[in-house]
Short mmCIF file of C-alpha atoms in Angstrom, two decimals:
data_model
loop_
_atom_site.label_atom_id
_atom_site.label_comp_id
_atom_site.label_asym_id
_atom_site.label_seq_id
_atom_site.Cartn_x
_atom_site.Cartn_y
_atom_site.Cartn_z
CA MET X 1 57.48 43.64 24.14
CA THR X 2 58.02 40.80 22.46
CA GLY X 3 61.04 39.24 24.23
CA VAL X 4 63.32 40.01 26.48
CA ASP X 5 66.46 41.62 26.05
CA TYR X 6 69.74 39.51 28.10
CA GLY X 7 72.35 41.81 28.11
CA GLU X 8 74.99 43.04 25.07
CA GLY X 9 77.17 40.13 25.95
CA ASP X 10 79.19 41.12 28.38
CA SER X 11 77.00 41.16 31.64
CA VAL X 12 78.65 37.39 32.28
CA ASN X 13 82.16 39.65 33.21
CA LYS X 14 80.78 41.14 36.26
CA VAL X 15 78.85 38.50 37.85
CA PRO X 16 80.82 37.80 40.96
CA THR X 17 82.55 34.92 42.19
CA VAL X 18 80.53 34.21 45.37
CA LYS X 19 83.41 33.97 48.29
CA PHE X 20 81.09 33.10 50.92
CA THR X 21 78.62 30.91 51.99
CA LYS X 22 78.63 29.55 55.34
CA LEU X 23 77.16 30.96 58.69
CA PHE X 24 78.29 33.98 59.96
CA ILE X 25 78.84 33.31 63.33
CA ASN X 26 81.24 34.91 66.64
CA GLY X 27 83.47 36.13 63.93
CA ASN X 28 84.23 33.39 62.09
CA PHE X 29 82.56 31.82 58.82
CA VAL X 30 80.85 28.20 59.95
CA ASP X 31 79.39 25.07 59.06
CA SER X 32 75.84 24.33 60.35
CA VAL X 33 75.54 21.47 62.94
CA SER X 34 73.56 19.40 60.53
CA GLY X 35 75.83 20.28 57.78
CA LYS X 36 72.82 21.38 55.26
CA THR X 37 72.10 23.57 52.40
CA PHE X 38 70.04 24.57 50.25
CA GLU X 39 70.47 26.48 46.51
CA THR X 40 70.79 30.13 45.88
CA ILE X 41 69.33 30.53 42.58
CA ASP X 42 69.95 33.15 39.69
CA PRO X 43 66.65 34.68 38.65
CA ARG X 44 68.13 36.04 34.99
CA THR X 45 68.26 32.11 34.38
CA GLY X 46 67.15 29.53 36.84
CA ASP X 47 70.47 28.55 36.97
CA VAL X 48 72.24 27.80 41.09
CA ILE X 49 74.64 30.34 41.54
CA ALA X 50 75.93 28.24 45.11
CA ARG X 51 74.44 26.52 48.25
CA ILE X 52 74.78 28.71 51.24
CA SER X 53 74.85 26.70 55.28
CA GLU X 54 71.56 26.16 55.96
CA GLY X 55 70.82 27.10 59.71
CA THR X 56 68.71 26.06 61.85
CA GLU X 57 67.63 25.93 65.81
CA GLU X 58 70.57 24.98 66.45
CA ASP X 59 72.70 27.42 64.96
CA ILE X 60 70.17 30.48 65.84
CA ASP X 61 70.91 29.37 69.78
CA ILE X 62 74.52 29.03 68.87
CA ALA X 63 74.11 32.22 67.12
CA VAL X 64 72.41 34.33 70.39
CA LYS X 65 75.13 32.92 72.60
CA ALA X 66 77.97 34.53 71.19
CA ALA X 67 75.50 37.47 70.79
CA ARG X 68 73.93 37.46 74.33
CA GLN X 69 77.94 37.10 75.51
CA ALA X 70 79.55 40.20 73.31
CA PHE X 71 76.64 41.37 74.79
CA ASP X 72 76.82 41.17 78.21
CA PHE X 73 80.92 40.95 78.74
CA GLY X 74 81.90 42.06 75.54
CA PRO X 75 83.15 46.12 74.44
CA TRP X 76 80.46 46.80 72.11
CA PRO X 77 77.78 48.44 74.00
CA ARG X 78 80.61 50.05 76.89
CA LEU X 79 82.47 51.40 73.85
CA PRO X 80 82.03 55.47 74.28
CA GLY X 81 79.40 56.97 71.32
CA ALA X 82 82.32 58.09 68.94
CA GLU X 83 84.04 54.73 69.48
CA ARG X 84 81.46 52.63 67.60
CA ALA X 85 80.99 55.69 65.73
CA LYS X 86 84.27 55.61 64.17
CA ILE X 87 83.79 51.27 63.76
CA MET X 88 80.70 51.95 61.76
CA MET X 89 82.61 54.28 59.48
CA LYS X 90 85.15 52.21 58.68
CA LEU X 91 81.78 49.53 57.57
CA ALA X 92 81.04 52.39 55.48
CA ASP X 93 84.60 52.94 54.10
CA LEU X 94 84.39 49.61 52.99
CA ILE X 95 81.16 49.16 51.53
CA ASP X 96 81.82 52.30 49.24
CA GLU X 97 85.60 50.32 48.01
CA ASN X 98 84.09 47.02 47.07
CA VAL X 99 80.51 48.60 45.73
CA GLU X 100 81.11 47.35 42.89
CA GLU X 101 81.17 43.38 43.55
CA LEU X 102 78.32 43.74 46.70
CA ALA X 103 75.70 45.39 43.47
CA ALA X 104 76.30 42.17 41.02
CA LEU X 105 75.39 40.13 43.99
CA ASP X 106 72.34 41.97 44.27
CA ALA X 107 71.73 41.69 41.06
CA ILE X 108 72.09 37.95 40.73
CA ASP X 109 70.72 36.86 43.89
CA ALA X 110 67.55 39.38 43.86
CA GLY X 111 67.25 40.21 40.30
CA LYS X 112 67.96 43.58 40.54
CA LEU X 113 69.34 46.40 38.31
CA TYR X 114 73.20 46.32 38.78
CA HIS X 115 73.35 50.57 37.61
CA MET X 116 70.83 50.84 39.71
CA CYS X 117 72.55 48.95 42.58
CA LYS X 118 75.70 49.91 42.05
CA ASN X 119 75.32 53.81 41.77
CA MET X 120 72.55 54.65 44.65
CA GLU X 121 71.55 51.01 47.03
CA VAL X 122 74.80 50.24 48.12
CA PRO X 123 76.06 53.95 48.35
CA ALA X 124 72.74 54.51 50.43
CA ALA X 125 73.74 51.54 52.45
CA ALA X 126 76.60 52.65 53.98
CA ASN X 127 75.26 56.60 54.32
CA THR X 128 72.41 55.27 56.58
CA LEU X 129 75.29 53.41 58.25
CA ARG X 130 77.23 56.54 58.31
CA TYR X 131 73.74 58.24 59.40
CA TYR X 132 73.78 56.46 62.64
CA ALA X 133 77.28 56.60 63.45
CA GLY X 134 76.61 60.14 63.75
CA ALA X 135 73.87 59.48 66.52
CA ALA X 136 75.96 56.70 68.41
CA ASP X 137 77.60 59.81 70.82
CA LYS X 138 74.48 62.06 71.33
CA ILE X 139 72.38 58.66 73.64
CA HIS X 140 71.47 61.09 76.50
CA GLY X 141 68.83 60.87 78.86
CA GLU X 142 67.22 63.60 81.43
CA VAL X 143 67.63 65.52 84.56
CA LEU X 144 64.85 65.63 86.40
CA LYS X 145 62.57 67.90 89.40
CA MET X 146 60.67 65.23 90.41
CA ALA X 147 57.66 66.41 92.68
CA ARG X 148 58.32 64.99 96.28
CA GLU X 149 61.84 65.74 97.77
CA PHE X 150 63.62 63.60 94.78
CA GLN X 151 65.79 63.90 92.11
CA ALA X 152 65.74 61.47 88.97
CA TYR X 153 67.87 60.60 86.11
CA THR X 154 67.06 58.56 82.93
CA LEU X 155 69.44 56.57 80.77
CA MET X 156 68.80 55.86 77.87
CA GLU X 157 70.43 51.83 77.02
CA PRO X 158 70.47 49.05 74.29
CA VAL X 159 67.63 47.12 74.77
CA GLY X 160 70.58 43.77 74.77
CA VAL X 161 70.77 40.96 71.59
CA VAL X 162 67.80 42.20 69.19
CA GLY X 163 66.73 39.67 66.31
CA HIS X 164 66.45 41.19 62.82
CA ILE X 165 64.74 38.94 60.17
CA ILE X 166 65.13 40.96 56.73
CA PRO X 167 63.15 40.14 53.20
CA TRP X 168 64.46 40.14 49.85
CA ASN X 169 63.38 42.52 47.76
CA PHE X 170 65.87 44.91 48.87
CA PRO X 171 68.76 42.56 50.83
CA THR X 172 71.35 45.44 50.81
CA THR X 173 69.31 48.29 51.82
CA MET X 174 67.43 46.25 54.53
CA PHE X 175 70.13 45.16 56.14
CA PHE X 176 71.52 47.90 57.09
CA ILE X 177 68.09 50.10 57.98
CA LYS X 178 67.98 47.47 60.73
CA VAL X 179 72.09 47.15 61.17
CA SER X 180 72.89 49.84 61.54
CA PRO X 181 70.25 52.14 64.50
CA SER X 182 70.47 48.77 66.67
CA LEU X 183 74.31 49.18 66.33
CA ALA X 184 75.22 52.99 67.20
CA ALA X 185 72.89 51.85 70.07
CA GLY X 186 75.44 49.88 71.41
CA CYS X 187 73.00 46.48 70.60
CA THR X 188 74.16 42.43 69.63
CA MET X 189 72.07 40.99 66.59
CA VAL X 190 71.57 37.67 65.32
CA LEU X 191 69.95 38.65 61.03
CA LYS X 192 68.61 36.59 59.13
CA PRO X 193 68.62 36.89 55.76
CA ALA X 194 65.53 35.72 53.48
CA GLU X 195 66.28 32.71 51.60
CA GLN X 196 66.31 34.06 48.03
CA THR X 197 68.80 36.34 48.37
CA PRO X 198 72.17 35.37 52.04
CA LEU X 199 74.89 36.86 48.92
CA SER X 200 75.39 40.30 50.38
CA ALA X 201 74.72 40.00 53.62
CA LEU X 202 76.82 37.64 54.43
CA TYR X 203 79.28 39.93 52.07
CA TYR X 204 78.36 42.66 55.15
CA ALA X 205 79.86 40.26 58.20
CA HIS X 206 83.01 39.64 56.52
CA LEU X 207 83.18 43.85 55.50
CA ALA X 208 82.32 44.16 59.85
CA LYS X 209 84.90 42.43 61.00
CA LEU X 210 87.62 43.51 58.27
CA ALA X 211 86.48 47.54 59.97
CA GLY X 212 86.69 45.45 63.72
CA ILE X 213 83.44 45.06 64.83
CA PRO X 214 83.61 42.86 68.36
CA ASP X 215 82.88 38.96 67.38
CA GLY X 216 79.32 38.01 68.42
CA VAL X 217 77.96 42.02 67.79
CA ILE X 218 76.96 41.25 63.85
CA ASN X 219 76.32 37.42 63.33
CA VAL X 220 74.10 36.18 59.89
CA VAL X 221 72.46 32.79 60.06
CA PRO X 222 71.05 32.18 56.71
CA GLY X 223 68.22 29.89 56.94
CA PHE X 224 64.58 28.93 55.88
CA GLY X 225 61.92 31.25 57.40
CA PRO X 226 59.42 28.44 59.67
CA ILE X 227 62.75 27.17 61.30
CA ALA X 228 65.72 29.78 61.32
CA GLY X 229 62.79 32.77 61.90
CA ALA X 230 60.99 30.77 64.26
CA ALA X 231 63.75 30.02 66.24
CA VAL X 232 64.70 33.72 66.13
CA SER X 233 60.75 34.83 66.96
CA SER X 234 60.66 32.67 70.08
CA HIS X 235 64.05 32.51 71.18
CA MET X 236 64.09 33.07 74.71
CA ASP X 237 67.50 35.18 75.05
CA ILE X 238 66.64 37.95 72.46
CA ASP X 239 65.24 41.08 73.47
CA ALA X 240 63.82 42.37 70.77
CA VAL X 241 62.97 41.77 66.99
CA SER X 242 62.73 43.60 64.15
CA PHE X 243 61.01 41.71 60.60
CA THR X 244 59.84 43.31 57.57
CA GLY X 245 57.78 41.03 55.66
CA SER X 246 54.11 39.34 55.26
CA THR X 247 51.82 40.31 57.33
CA LYS X 248 51.22 36.73 57.41
CA THR X 249 54.62 36.32 58.79
CA GLY X 250 54.42 39.31 61.08
CA ARG X 251 51.96 37.76 62.79
CA GLU X 252 54.03 34.59 63.39
CA ILE X 253 56.01 36.55 64.96
CA MET X 254 54.04 38.40 67.48
CA GLN X 255 52.64 35.18 68.65
CA ALA X 256 56.15 32.93 68.88
CA ALA X 257 57.28 36.50 70.65
CA ALA X 258 54.34 36.85 72.99
CA LYS X 259 54.85 32.55 73.61
CA SER X 260 58.53 33.57 74.47
CA ASN X 261 59.49 35.83 76.58
CA LEU X 262 57.79 38.99 75.65
CA LYS X 263 60.31 40.32 72.93
CA GLN X 264 59.61 43.71 72.29
CA VAL X 265 58.33 43.48 68.36
CA SER X 266 58.42 45.90 65.83
CA LEU X 267 57.04 44.83 61.92
CA GLU X 268 57.31 46.59 58.61
CA LEU X 269 55.25 44.84 56.85
CA GLY X 270 52.90 44.02 53.73
CA GLY X 271 50.95 46.94 51.50
CA LYS X 272 48.66 48.09 48.74
CA SER X 273 49.91 51.57 48.53
CA PRO X 274 47.34 54.25 46.47
CA LEU X 275 48.57 57.11 44.47
CA ILE X 276 45.70 59.88 43.63
CA ILE X 277 46.18 61.85 40.29
CA PHE X 278 44.18 64.73 40.53
CA ASP X 279 42.88 66.80 37.47
CA ASP X 280 45.07 69.89 37.58
CA ALA X 281 48.28 67.27 36.78
CA ASP X 282 50.77 67.26 34.47
CA ILE X 283 49.46 64.46 32.50
CA ASP X 284 53.20 63.01 31.51
CA LYS X 285 54.41 63.76 34.82
CA ALA X 286 51.26 61.96 36.25
CA SER X 287 52.03 58.83 34.70
CA GLU X 288 55.70 58.74 34.65
CA LEU X 289 55.46 59.07 38.79
CA ALA X 290 52.38 56.39 38.51
CA LEU X 291 54.63 53.58 35.74
CA LEU X 292 57.51 54.13 38.50
CA GLY X 293 56.00 53.87 41.47
CA ILE X 294 54.81 50.27 40.39
CA LEU X 295 57.56 48.97 37.96
CA TYR X 296 60.45 50.73 40.24
CA ASN X 297 62.99 46.99 40.80
CA LYS X 298 60.26 44.67 38.81
CA GLY X 299 56.65 45.86 41.81
CA GLU X 300 58.58 44.46 44.20
CA VAL X 301 58.59 46.97 46.39
CA CYS X 302 56.26 47.44 50.08
CA VAL X 303 55.05 50.56 49.31
CA ALA X 304 55.14 50.23 45.14
CA SER X 305 51.59 52.46 44.00
CA SER X 306 49.56 49.10 43.25
CA ARG X 307 45.91 51.12 43.42
CA VAL X 308 46.16 54.37 40.67
CA PHE X 309 43.26 56.56 40.61
CA VAL X 310 42.74 59.72 38.33
CA GLN X 311 40.22 61.97 38.54
CA GLU X 312 37.94 61.48 35.37
CA GLY X 313 39.09 65.00 33.30
CA ILE X 314 41.96 63.40 32.67
CA TYR X 315 41.51 59.98 32.56
CA ASP X 316 41.47 58.64 29.16
CA GLU X 317 44.33 60.84 27.83
CA PHE X 318 46.16 60.17 31.51
CA GLU X 319 45.78 55.96 30.82
CA LYS X 320 46.75 56.36 26.96
CA LYS X 321 50.10 58.03 27.89
CA LEU X 322 50.57 55.54 30.79
CA VAL X 323 50.04 52.42 28.21
CA GLU X 324 52.18 53.78 25.32
CA LYS X 325 54.93 54.42 28.19
CA ALA X 326 54.69 51.06 29.54
CA LYS X 327 54.79 49.02 26.23
CA ALA X 328 58.16 51.50 25.45
CA TRP X 329 59.48 49.78 28.82
CA ILE X 330 62.69 47.70 28.63
CA VAL X 331 62.92 44.19 30.71
CA GLY X 332 66.19 42.58 30.43
CA ASP X 333 69.25 41.40 31.94
CA PRO X 334 69.62 43.63 34.84
CA PHE X 335 73.56 43.64 34.28
CA ASP X 336 72.75 45.84 30.86
CA PRO X 337 72.63 49.59 31.21
CA LYS X 338 69.37 50.19 29.04
CA VAL X 339 67.66 47.68 30.92
CA GLN X 340 64.55 49.27 33.36
CA GLN X 341 63.06 46.11 34.73
CA GLY X 342 64.75 42.46 35.78
CA PRO X 343 63.23 39.47 36.30
CA GLN X 344 61.21 38.86 39.77
CA VAL X 345 62.98 37.18 42.45
CA ASP X 346 62.38 33.14 42.77
CA LYS X 347 60.26 30.79 40.05
CA ARG X 348 57.53 31.72 43.17
CA GLN X 349 56.80 34.46 43.08
CA PHE X 350 57.36 34.48 39.46
CA GLU X 351 54.33 32.06 39.40
CA LYS X 352 52.34 33.95 42.12
CA VAL X 353 52.47 37.60 39.93
CA ILE X 354 51.30 34.75 37.09
CA SER X 355 48.49 33.86 39.16
CA TYR X 356 47.15 37.13 40.00
CA ILE X 357 46.90 38.60 36.23
CA GLU X 358 45.30 35.44 35.34
CA HIS X 359 42.74 36.37 38.16
CA GLY X 360 42.34 39.76 36.90
CA LYS X 361 41.31 38.61 33.92
CA ARG X 362 38.71 35.72 35.36
CA GLU X 363 37.13 39.10 37.64
CA GLY X 364 36.87 40.85 34.93
CA ALA X 365 38.92 44.03 35.09
CA THR X 366 40.37 44.86 31.39
CA LEU X 367 43.61 43.36 30.44
CA LEU X 368 45.08 47.40 28.76
CA THR X 369 48.30 45.70 27.79
CA GLY X 370 50.90 43.23 29.51
CA GLY X 371 49.93 39.68 31.47
CA LYS X 372 52.25 37.92 29.56
CA THR X 373 56.38 36.12 30.34
CA LEU X 374 59.19 37.54 28.77
CA GLY X 375 61.59 35.06 26.75
CA ASN X 376 62.85 31.13 27.69
CA LYS X 377 64.20 31.20 30.72
CA GLY X 378 64.37 33.51 33.97
CA TYR X 379 61.48 35.19 35.62
CA TYR X 380 60.26 38.01 33.32
CA ILE X 381 56.96 39.79 33.48
CA GLU X 382 55.45 42.43 31.64
CA PRO X 383 54.98 45.13 33.42
CA THR X 384 50.71 44.67 33.34
CA ILE X 385 48.38 47.47 33.72
CA PHE X 386 44.22 45.91 34.69
CA SER X 387 41.65 48.81 34.25
CA ASP X 388 37.61 48.76 35.01
CA ILE X 389 38.98 48.01 38.93
CA LYS X 390 35.95 47.10 41.19
CA ASP X 391 36.78 46.97 44.82
CA ASP X 392 36.31 44.03 45.55
CA MET X 393 38.70 41.42 43.35
CA LEU X 394 41.49 40.14 44.21
CA ILE X 395 43.69 42.69 42.03
CA ALA X 396 43.06 45.34 43.91
CA GLN X 397 43.09 43.72 48.20
CA ASP X 398 45.98 41.98 47.87
CA GLU X 399 49.70 42.62 47.32
CA ILE X 400 50.89 41.52 44.50
CA PHE X 401 54.78 42.41 44.64
CA GLY X 402 54.83 42.61 41.81
CA PRO X 403 55.07 44.63 37.59
CA VAL X 404 50.70 44.23 37.98
CA MET X 405 49.32 47.94 38.06
CA ALA X 406 45.34 48.04 38.94
CA LEU X 407 43.79 51.57 37.42
CA LYS X 408 40.35 52.84 38.15
CA LYS X 409 38.93 56.53 37.56
CA PHE X 410 37.33 58.62 40.37
CA LYS X 411 34.45 62.10 40.16
CA THR X 412 35.20 63.69 43.07
CA ILE X 413 38.21 63.84 46.36
CA GLU X 414 35.60 62.00 48.58
CA GLU X 415 35.46 59.12 46.45
CA ALA X 416 39.40 59.05 45.83
CA ILE X 417 39.87 59.32 49.49
CA LYS X 418 37.71 56.33 50.21
CA ASN X 419 38.71 54.90 47.79
CA ALA X 420 42.29 54.73 49.43
CA ASN X 421 41.64 53.74 52.12
CA ASN X 422 39.39 51.62 51.05
CA THR X 423 42.51 48.41 51.99
CA LYS X 424 43.45 47.08 55.19
CA TYR X 425 47.03 47.94 54.38
CA GLY X 426 47.93 51.54 55.16
CA LEU X 427 51.71 51.93 54.58
CA ALA X 428 52.12 54.96 51.82
CA ALA X 429 50.01 56.51 49.73
CA GLY X 430 51.05 59.23 46.26
CA ILE X 431 49.26 62.64 45.38
CA VAL X 432 49.70 64.19 42.92
CA THR X 433 48.22 68.15 42.45
CA LYS X 434 48.71 71.55 41.90
CA ASN X 435 46.15 72.59 44.78
CA LEU X 436 47.52 73.07 48.31
CA ASP X 437 44.42 72.53 50.02
CA THR X 438 43.60 69.26 47.84
CA ALA X 439 47.13 68.06 49.15
CA ASN X 440 46.83 69.33 52.51
CA THR X 441 43.03 67.41 52.97
CA VAL X 442 43.81 64.05 50.78
CA SER X 443 47.04 63.70 52.74
CA ARG X 444 45.37 64.06 56.55
CA SER X 445 42.79 61.62 55.31
CA ILE X 446 44.41 59.36 54.03
CA ARG X 447 45.36 56.57 56.50
CA ALA X 448 48.89 55.61 55.97
CA GLY X 449 52.43 55.80 57.19
CA THR X 450 54.08 58.12 54.63
CA ILE X 451 52.08 60.81 51.99
CA TRP X 452 53.73 61.45 48.90
CA ILE X 453 52.86 64.72 47.20
CA ASN X 454 54.31 65.32 43.64
CA CYS X 455 56.67 62.84 44.00
CA TYR X 456 57.10 58.74 45.66
CA PHE X 457 59.61 56.93 46.31
CA ALA X 458 61.24 60.19 48.23
CA ILE X 459 62.45 57.47 51.17
CA GLY X 460 65.77 58.64 53.21
CA ASP X 461 67.67 57.61 56.53
CA ASP X 462 66.15 61.30 57.92
CA VAL X 463 62.43 60.56 57.87
CA PRO X 464 60.30 57.71 59.55
CA PHE X 465 58.80 55.13 58.05
CA GLY X 466 56.95 52.83 59.04
CA GLY X 467 52.73 51.85 58.47
CA TYR X 468 49.49 51.80 59.59
CA LYS X 469 46.84 48.99 60.13
CA MET X 470 48.10 45.47 59.10
CA SER X 471 51.17 47.11 57.48
CA GLY X 472 52.27 46.59 61.15
CA PHE X 473 54.18 49.70 63.24
CA GLY X 474 56.89 50.76 64.40
CA LYS X 475 59.54 52.75 62.68
CA ASP X 476 62.52 52.39 60.38
CA HIS X 477 64.97 55.37 59.95
CA GLY X 478 65.15 58.60 61.83
CA MET X 479 65.93 58.70 65.11
CA GLU X 480 62.66 57.06 66.24
CA ALA X 481 64.31 54.22 64.32
CA LEU X 482 66.95 54.37 66.71
CA TYR X 483 64.46 54.72 69.73
CA LYS X 484 63.69 51.55 68.82
CA TYR X 485 66.78 49.99 70.05
CA LEU X 486 66.70 51.74 73.56
CA GLN X 487 65.35 51.69 76.79
CA ILE X 488 65.03 54.24 79.55
CA LYS X 489 65.42 53.43 82.77
CA SER X 490 65.05 56.46 85.43
CA VAL X 491 67.04 56.67 89.04
CA VAL X 492 65.88 57.85 91.39
CA THR X 493 67.91 59.30 94.69
CA PRO X 494 66.50 61.52 97.44
CA ILE X 495 68.05 65.75 97.78
CA TYR X 496 69.42 66.19 100.79
CA ASN X 497 67.35 66.57 104.16
CA SER X 498 64.86 65.16 102.69
CA PRO X 499 61.91 64.62 104.84
CA TRP X 500 61.14 61.60 103.11
CA LEU X 501 64.32 59.39 104.69
#
């Protein structure tokens, strides 16, 4: 690659006017108490898109008070589940009606591919709402016959006010992964979007109001992690916090929760996911899968297949095909439908990825392709593949969160399993083989929350998603995500004429 494709001239026409830049608290867009704002940047150019109201501790406190009032005295937790479902369905319909504008907001704010957002991610978010709307009227307890002369029943009740802290790599997806099950459960919430990507979250708050979600149920407070995020984690009137992001920040959230009110914590953290390709794999398909696994969303994916292990019998041919495909990968303006990879989210992430590439060179890994920046503006990086990887290299251990692959050869299935587990993370893993015994053995041996066999990124609303080890705990997606936002109450009564009376 010699440059970056900045599009065909019509991309500027797709850039939306930013309508919502203030905090959304108790059903209204308001300035922050301090009056401070911060810039959100277009990663395609480095230019300022808009100035966003900056939430601080005071703003979080106001938002929590609104959510507390809405939970303790408002209609949302008390509505029949079917009524909550109707409103959630209306919100999903509004998302579909505004799909182009929402997709464009994530493209300019996060550098995501416009056509992927329009055709996949935004519609999928609407379907996440519909999935949990379908569960809202199916939240039931059990009737229990106790060993003594009593009977009991359980109630599944909403946990209360929830704090959501979401990352910048999937602004729309992460918003609804968190919001949808907590809405279905009957919770109210305060959501802090990533400071890099606040635009779509504020637009979704506007749509929630239009859909009829009562004031105070959803509050969106943009701000910085050490201030606004820390205030969410430590607030005494937040009953649970759900976070997706770095392991370092996850630790800080747990500490804050423990020091405050021992609020329930759910964490989906970092990853260094292995993709293991065995000798019997179709080399062409396996190389496509490996490349997609690391380059999708410019590598800014917690489950990116950043470590690829290939059995020695096909290694040389696989490496050749992989490099050919990487060199043909199109990097450029995310509004151009031909483009496969947009810019990194911001300058800080751009510089972090470049620093890891330089580490890889210094540590003695072989740079097969890529390793350079592209263009004279924006935060574009070539698809980068290293080989001759040693396990103690930074590029083999650290989560880079960019388009950088570490490629390594292995001999035996035991070696592959050992390589895969040689990480502090355990979020996901992939296996490519035609042998069912191999697939079963390896999938049961890798310590990770999701294992993909002959596929990758196969994530759905109905499949629980979460990590092992330092990738966190608690599940997003599936009914398990709904249960995070519910608590069980046991009610015990004596049976008539009980001798215990």
